[in-house]
Coordinates of N, CA and C in Angstrom, one line a residue:
X1 N 0.9 -1.2 0.0 CA 0.0 0.0 0.0 C 0.9 1.2 0.0
X2 N 0.6 2.2 -0.9 CA 1.3 3.4 -0.9 C 0.4 4.6 -0.6
X3 N 0.7 5.3 0.5 CA 0.0 6.5 0.9 C 1.0 7.6 1.2
X4 N 0.6 8.8 1.0 CA -0.4 9.3 0.1 C 0.2 9.4 -1.3
X5 N -0.6 9.9 -2.3 CA -0.1 10.1 -3.6 C 0.9 11.3 -3.7
X6 N 0.7 12.3 -2.9 CA 1.6 13.5 -2.8 C 1.5 14.0 -1.3
X7 N 2.4 14.8 -1.0 CA 2.4 15.4 0.4 C 1.2 16.3 0.5
X8 N 0.7 16.4 1.7 CA -0.4 17.4 2.0 C 0.0 18.0 3.4
X9 N 0.2 19.3 3.4 CA 0.5 20.0 4.6 C -0.5 21.1 4.7
X10 N -1.4 21.1 5.7 CA -2.4 22.2 5.9 C -2.2 22.8 7.2
X11 N -2.3 24.1 7.2 CA -2.3 24.9 8.5 C -3.7 24.8 9.1
X12 N -3.8 25.2 10.4 CA -5.2 25.2 10.9 C -6.1 26.1 10.1
X13 N -7.3 25.5 9.8 CA -8.3 26.2 9.1 C -8.2 26.0 7.6
X14 N -7.1 25.4 7.1 CA -6.9 25.2 5.7 C -7.6 23.9 5.2
X15 N -7.9 23.9 3.9 CA -8.6 22.8 3.3 C -9.8 23.3 2.6
X16 N -10.4 22.5 1.7 CA -11.6 22.9 1.1 C -12.8 22.9 2.0
X17 N -13.6 24.0 2.0 CA -14.7 24.1 3.0 C -16.0 24.0 2.3
X18 N -17.0 23.4 3.0 CA -18.4 23.4 2.6 C -19.3 23.8 3.7
X19 N -20.3 24.5 3.4 CA -21.3 24.8 4.4 C -22.5 23.9 4.2
X20 N -22.9 23.2 5.2 CA -24.0 22.3 5.2 C -25.0 22.7 6.3
X21 N -26.1 23.3 5.8 CA -27.0 23.9 6.8 C -26.3 25.0 7.6
X22 N -26.2 24.8 8.9 CA -25.4 25.7 9.7 C -24.2 25.1 10.3
X23 N -23.7 24.1 9.7 CA -22.4 23.4 10.0 C -21.4 23.6 8.9
X24 N -20.2 23.3 9.2 CA -19.1 23.5 8.2 C -18.2 22.3 8.2
X25 N -17.9 21.8 7.0 CA -17.0 20.7 6.8 C -15.7 21.3 6.1
X26 N -14.6 20.8 6.6 CA -13.3 21.1 5.9 C -12.6 19.8 5.6
X27 N -12.4 19.6 4.3 CA -11.7 18.4 3.8 C -10.2 18.6 4.0
X28 N -9.7 17.7 4.8 CA -8.2 17.7 5.1 C -7.6 16.8 4.1
X29 N -8.1 15.6 3.8 CA -7.6 14.7 2.8 C -8.9 13.9 2.3
X30 N -8.9 13.6 1.0 CA -10.0 12.9 0.4 C -9.5 11.7 -0.2
X31 N -10.4 10.8 -0.7 CA -10.0 9.5 -1.3 C -9.0 9.7 -2.4
X32 N -9.2 10.7 -3.3 CA -8.3 10.9 -4.4 C -6.9 11.2 -4.0
X33 N -6.7 11.7 -2.7 CA -5.3 11.9 -2.2 C -4.7 10.7 -1.7
X34 N -5.4 9.6 -1.4 CA -4.9 8.4 -0.7 C -5.2 7.1 -1.5
X35 N -5.4 7.2 -2.8 CA -5.8 6.0 -3.5 C -7.1 5.4 -3.0
X36 N -8.0 6.2 -2.5 CA -9.3 5.8 -1.9 C -9.2 5.1 -0.6
X37 N -8.1 5.1 0.0 CA -7.9 4.3 1.3 C -8.6 5.0 2.5
X38 N -8.4 6.4 2.6 CA -9.0 7.1 3.7 C -9.3 8.5 3.4
X39 N -10.2 9.1 4.1 CA -10.6 10.5 4.1 C -10.6 11.0 5.5
X40 N -10.2 12.3 5.6 CA -10.2 12.9 6.9 C -10.8 14.3 6.8
X41 N -11.9 14.5 7.5 CA -12.7 15.8 7.4 C -12.8 16.4 8.8
X42 N -12.9 17.7 8.9 CA -13.1 18.4 10.1 C -14.6 18.9 10.0
X43 N -15.3 18.8 11.1 CA -16.7 19.2 11.1 C -17.0 20.2 12.2
X44 N -17.3 21.4 11.9 CA -17.6 22.4 12.9 C -19.1 22.4 13.0
X45 N -19.6 22.0 14.2 CA -21.0 21.8 14.4 C -21.5 22.9 15.4
X46 N -22.4 23.7 14.9 CA -23.0 24.7 15.8 C -24.0 24.1 16.7
X47 N -24.3 24.7 17.9 CA -25.4 24.1 18.7 C -26.7 23.9 18.0
X48 N -27.2 22.7 18.1 CA -28.4 22.3 17.3 C -28.1 22.3 15.8
X49 N -26.9 22.2 15.4 CA -26.5 22.2 14.0 C -26.9 21.0 13.2
X50 N -26.7 21.1 11.9 CA -27.1 20.1 10.9 C -26.3 18.9 11.2
X51 N -26.9 17.7 11.5 CA -26.3 16.5 11.7 C -27.0 15.3 11.0
X52 N -26.4 14.2 10.8 CA -27.0 13.1 10.1 C -28.1 12.4 10.9
X53 N -29.0 11.8 10.2 CA -30.0 10.9 10.8 C -29.2 9.6 11.1
X54 N -29.8 8.7 11.9 CA -29.2 7.4 12.2 C -29.1 6.7 10.9
X55 N -27.8 6.1 10.7 CA -27.6 5.5 9.4 C -26.4 4.4 9.6
X56 N -26.2 3.6 8.6 CA -25.1 2.7 8.5 C -24.3 2.9 7.3
X57 N -23.1 2.3 7.3 CA -22.3 2.2 6.1 C -22.0 0.7 5.9
X58 N -22.2 0.2 4.7 CA -21.9 -1.2 4.5 C -20.5 -1.5 4.0
X59 N -19.8 -0.4 3.5 CA -18.5 -0.7 2.9 C -17.3 0.1 3.6
X60 N -17.6 0.8 4.6 CA -16.5 1.6 5.3 C -16.7 1.6 6.8
X61 N -15.6 1.9 7.4 CA -15.6 2.2 8.8 C -15.6 3.7 8.9
X62 N -16.1 4.2 10.0 CA -16.1 5.7 10.3 C -15.6 5.9 11.7
X63 N -14.7 6.9 11.8 CA -14.2 7.2 13.1 C -14.4 8.7 13.5
X64 N -14.6 8.9 14.8 CA -14.9 10.3 15.2 C -13.9 10.6 16.3
X65 N -13.3 11.8 16.3 CA -12.5 12.3 17.4 C -12.9 13.7 17.7
X66 N -13.3 14.0 18.9 CA -13.8 15.3 19.3 C -12.6 16.2 19.6
X67 N -12.5 17.3 18.8 CA -11.4 18.2 18.9 C -11.7 19.3 19.9
X68 N -13.0 19.8 19.9 CA -13.4 20.9 20.8 C -14.8 20.7 21.1
X69 N -15.2 21.1 22.3 CA -16.6 21.1 22.7 C -17.0 19.7 23.1
X70 N -18.3 19.5 23.0 CA -18.9 18.2 23.3 C -19.9 17.8 22.2
X71 N -19.7 16.5 21.8 CA -20.5 16.0 20.7 C -21.2 14.7 21.2
X72 N -22.5 14.6 21.1 CA -23.2 13.4 21.5 C -23.1 12.5 20.3
X73 N -22.5 11.3 20.5 CA -22.4 10.3 19.4 C -23.1 9.0 19.8
X74 N -24.0 8.6 18.9 CA -24.7 7.3 19.1 C -24.0 6.3 18.2
X75 N -23.6 5.2 18.8 CA -23.0 4.1 18.0 C -23.6 2.8 18.5
X76 N -24.4 2.2 17.6 CA -25.2 1.0 18.0 C -26.2 1.5 19.0
X77 N -26.3 0.8 20.1 CA -27.3 1.2 21.2 C -26.7 2.2 22.2
X78 N -25.4 2.5 22.1 CA -24.7 3.3 23.1 C -24.7 4.7 22.7
X79 N -24.9 5.6 23.6 CA -24.9 7.1 23.4 C -23.7 7.6 24.3
X80 N -22.7 8.2 23.6 CA -21.5 8.7 24.2 C -21.6 10.3 24.2
X81 N -21.3 10.9 25.4 CA -21.2 12.3 25.5 C -19.7 12.6 25.3
X82 N -19.3 12.8 24.0 CA -17.9 12.9 23.6 C -17.4 14.3 24.0
X83 N -16.5 14.3 25.0 CA -15.8 15.5 25.4 C -14.5 15.6 24.5
X84 N -13.9 16.7 24.6 CA -12.6 16.9 23.9 C -11.7 15.7 24.1
X85 N -11.2 15.1 23.1 CA -10.3 14.0 23.2 C -11.0 12.6 23.1
X86 N -12.3 12.6 23.1 CA -13.0 11.3 22.9 C -12.9 10.8 21.5
X87 N -12.8 9.5 21.4 CA -12.7 8.8 20.1 C -13.7 7.7 20.1
X88 N -14.4 7.5 18.9 CA -15.3 6.4 18.6 C -15.1 5.8 17.3
X89 N -14.9 4.5 17.2 CA -14.8 3.8 16.0 C -16.2 3.1 15.7
X90 N -16.7 3.3 14.5 CA -18.0 2.8 14.1 C -17.7 1.7 13.1
X91 N -17.9 0.4 13.4 CA -17.7 -0.7 12.4 C -18.7 -0.6 11.4
X92 N -18.5 -1.2 10.2 CA -19.4 -1.3 9.2 C -20.8 -1.9 9.7
X93 N -21.9 -1.5 9.1 CA -23.2 -2.0 9.4 C -23.6 -1.7 10.9
X94 N -23.0 -0.7 11.5 CA -23.4 -0.3 12.8 C -24.1 1.0 12.8
X95 N -25.4 1.1 13.3 CA -26.1 2.4 13.3 C -25.4 3.4 14.1
X96 N -25.3 4.6 13.5 CA -24.7 5.7 14.2 C -25.1 7.1 13.8
X97 N -24.9 8.1 14.6 CA -25.2 9.5 14.3 C -24.4 10.3 15.3
X98 N -24.5 11.6 15.2 CA -23.9 12.5 16.1 C -24.6 13.9 16.1
X99 N -24.5 14.6 17.2 CA -25.1 15.9 17.3 C -24.4 16.8 18.3
X100 N -24.6 18.1 18.2 CA -24.2 19.0 19.2 C -25.4 19.5 20.0
X101 N -25.7 19.0 21.1 CA -26.8 19.4 21.9 C -26.5 20.5 23.0
X102 N -25.2 20.9 22.9 CA -24.7 21.9 23.9 C -25.1 23.3 23.4
X103 N -24.4 24.3 24.1 CA -24.7 25.7 23.8 C -23.5 26.4 23.1
X104 N -22.4 25.6 22.9 CA -21.2 26.2 22.2 C -20.9 25.3 21.0
X105 N -20.2 25.9 20.0 CA -19.8 25.2 18.8 C -18.9 24.0 19.3
X106 N -18.9 22.9 18.5 CA -18.1 21.8 18.7 C -17.4 21.4 17.4
X107 N -16.2 20.9 17.5 CA -15.4 20.5 16.3 C -15.1 19.0 16.4
X108 N -15.4 18.3 15.3 CA -15.3 16.9 15.3 C -14.4 16.5 14.1
X109 N -13.4 15.6 14.3 CA -12.6 15.1 13.2 C -13.3 13.8 12.8
X110 N -13.5 13.6 11.5 CA -14.2 12.4 11.0 C -13.3 11.7 10.0
X111 N -13.0 10.4 10.1 CA -12.2 9.6 9.2 C -13.1 8.5 8.6
X112 N -12.9 8.3 7.3 CA -13.6 7.2 6.6 C -12.5 6.3 6.0
X113 N -12.7 5.0 6.2 CA -11.8 4.0 5.6 C -12.6 2.8 5.1
X114 N -12.6 2.5 3.8 CA -11.9 3.3 2.8 C -12.8 4.5 2.5
X115 N -12.1 5.5 1.9 CA -12.8 6.8 1.6 C -13.6 6.8 0.3
X116 N -13.1 6.1 -0.7 CA -13.8 6.2 -2.0 C -13.9 7.7 -2.4
X117 N -15.1 8.1 -2.7 CA -15.4 9.5 -3.0 C -16.3 10.1 -2.0
X118 N -16.1 9.8 -0.7 CA -17.0 10.2 0.4 C -17.3 11.7 0.4
X119 N -16.3 12.5 0.0 CA -16.5 14.0 0.0 C -17.7 14.3 -0.9
X120 N -18.0 13.5 -2.0 CA -19.1 13.9 -2.9 C -20.4 13.8 -2.2
X121 N -20.6 12.9 -1.2 CA -21.8 12.9 -0.4 C -22.0 14.3 0.2
X122 N -21.0 14.8 0.9 CA -21.1 16.1 1.6 C -21.3 17.2 0.6
X123 N -20.6 17.2 -0.6 CA -20.9 18.2 -1.6 C -22.3 18.2 -2.1
X124 N -22.8 17.0 -2.3 CA -24.2 16.8 -2.7 C -25.2 17.3 -1.6
X125 N -24.9 17.0 -0.4 CA -25.7 17.5 0.7 C -25.7 19.0 0.9
X126 N -24.5 19.6 0.7 CA -24.4 21.1 0.8 C -25.3 21.7 -0.3
X127 N -25.2 21.1 -1.5 CA -26.0 21.6 -2.6 C -27.5 21.5 -2.3
X128 N -27.9 20.3 -1.8 CA -29.4 20.2 -1.5 C -29.9 21.2 -0.4
X129 N -29.0 21.5 0.5 CA -29.4 22.4 1.7 C -29.0 23.9 1.5
X130 N -28.4 24.2 0.4 CA -28.0 25.6 0.2 C -29.2 26.6 0.2
X131 N -28.9 27.7 0.7 CA -29.9 28.8 0.8 C -31.1 28.4 1.5
X132 N -31.0 27.5 2.5 CA -32.1 27.2 3.4 C -33.1 26.2 2.7
X133 N -32.7 25.6 1.6 CA -33.6 24.7 0.9 C -33.9 23.5 1.8
X134 N -35.1 23.0 1.7 CA -35.6 21.8 2.4 C -35.9 20.7 1.4
X135 N -34.9 19.9 1.1 CA -35.1 18.8 0.1 C -36.0 17.8 0.6
X136 N -36.6 17.0 -0.4 CA -37.5 15.9 0.0 C -36.7 14.8 0.6
X137 N -37.4 14.0 1.4 CA -36.7 12.8 2.0 C -36.2 11.9 0.9
X138 N -36.9 11.8 -0.2 CA -36.4 10.9 -1.3 C -35.1 11.4 -1.8
X139 N -34.9 12.7 -2.0 CA -33.7 13.3 -2.5 C -32.5 13.0 -1.5
X140 N -32.8 13.2 -0.3 CA -31.7 12.9 0.7 C -31.4 11.4 0.7
X141 N -32.3 10.5 0.7 CA -32.1 9.1 0.7 C -31.3 8.7 -0.6
X142 N -31.7 9.2 -1.7 CA -31.0 8.9 -3.0 C -29.6 9.3 -2.9
X143 N -29.3 10.5 -2.3 CA -27.9 10.9 -2.2 C -27.2 10.0 -1.2
X144 N -27.8 9.6 -0.1 CA -27.1 8.7 0.9 C -26.7 7.4 0.2
X145 N -27.7 6.8 -0.5 CA -27.4 5.5 -1.1 C -26.4 5.5 -2.2
X146 N -26.2 6.6 -2.8 CA -25.1 6.7 -3.8 C -23.7 6.7 -3.2
X147 N -23.6 7.0 -1.9 CA -22.3 7.1 -1.2 C -22.3 6.2 0.0
X148 N -22.8 5.0 -0.1 CA -22.6 4.0 1.0 C -23.2 4.5 2.3
X149 N -24.4 5.0 2.3 CA -25.0 5.4 3.5 C -26.5 5.0 3.4
X150 N -26.9 4.3 4.4 CA -28.3 3.8 4.4 C -29.0 4.2 5.7
X151 N -30.1 4.9 5.6 CA -30.8 5.3 6.8 C -31.4 4.1 7.6
X152 N -31.4 4.3 8.9 CA -32.0 3.3 9.8 C -33.3 3.8 10.2
X153 N -34.4 3.1 9.8 CA -35.7 3.6 10.1 C -36.4 2.7 11.0

């Protein structure tokens, strides 16, 4: 295995940014940078910010590391009040979600293995939610399913 394709050095705050609702994603490394092996994104979540519904991934593991604030993370049946420094590994086919139920912004590092083109899910979601749009459930589920994400209903 050879990682990465080229060096990537980013200062704090650097990377491609997306606004998703009232949260912000910064891509630190995407699948194209690592032969699809992994992706690493920073997620700034405002209190009550835009977060995913309970879902699974069939083809990837997802990892969360709380950088700042407190993030509530559900993994399987367990709910973790993730303080700064908390880490959660979500195996494939395990229901999970996260949210900021606090009163201050929180920052979460998210890693996907393998990454594939995971960033395209977030780009699609940003497009669906831009300018306060409220997309149909069908549009959201279609986007999810194109990028290895299945809602748990």
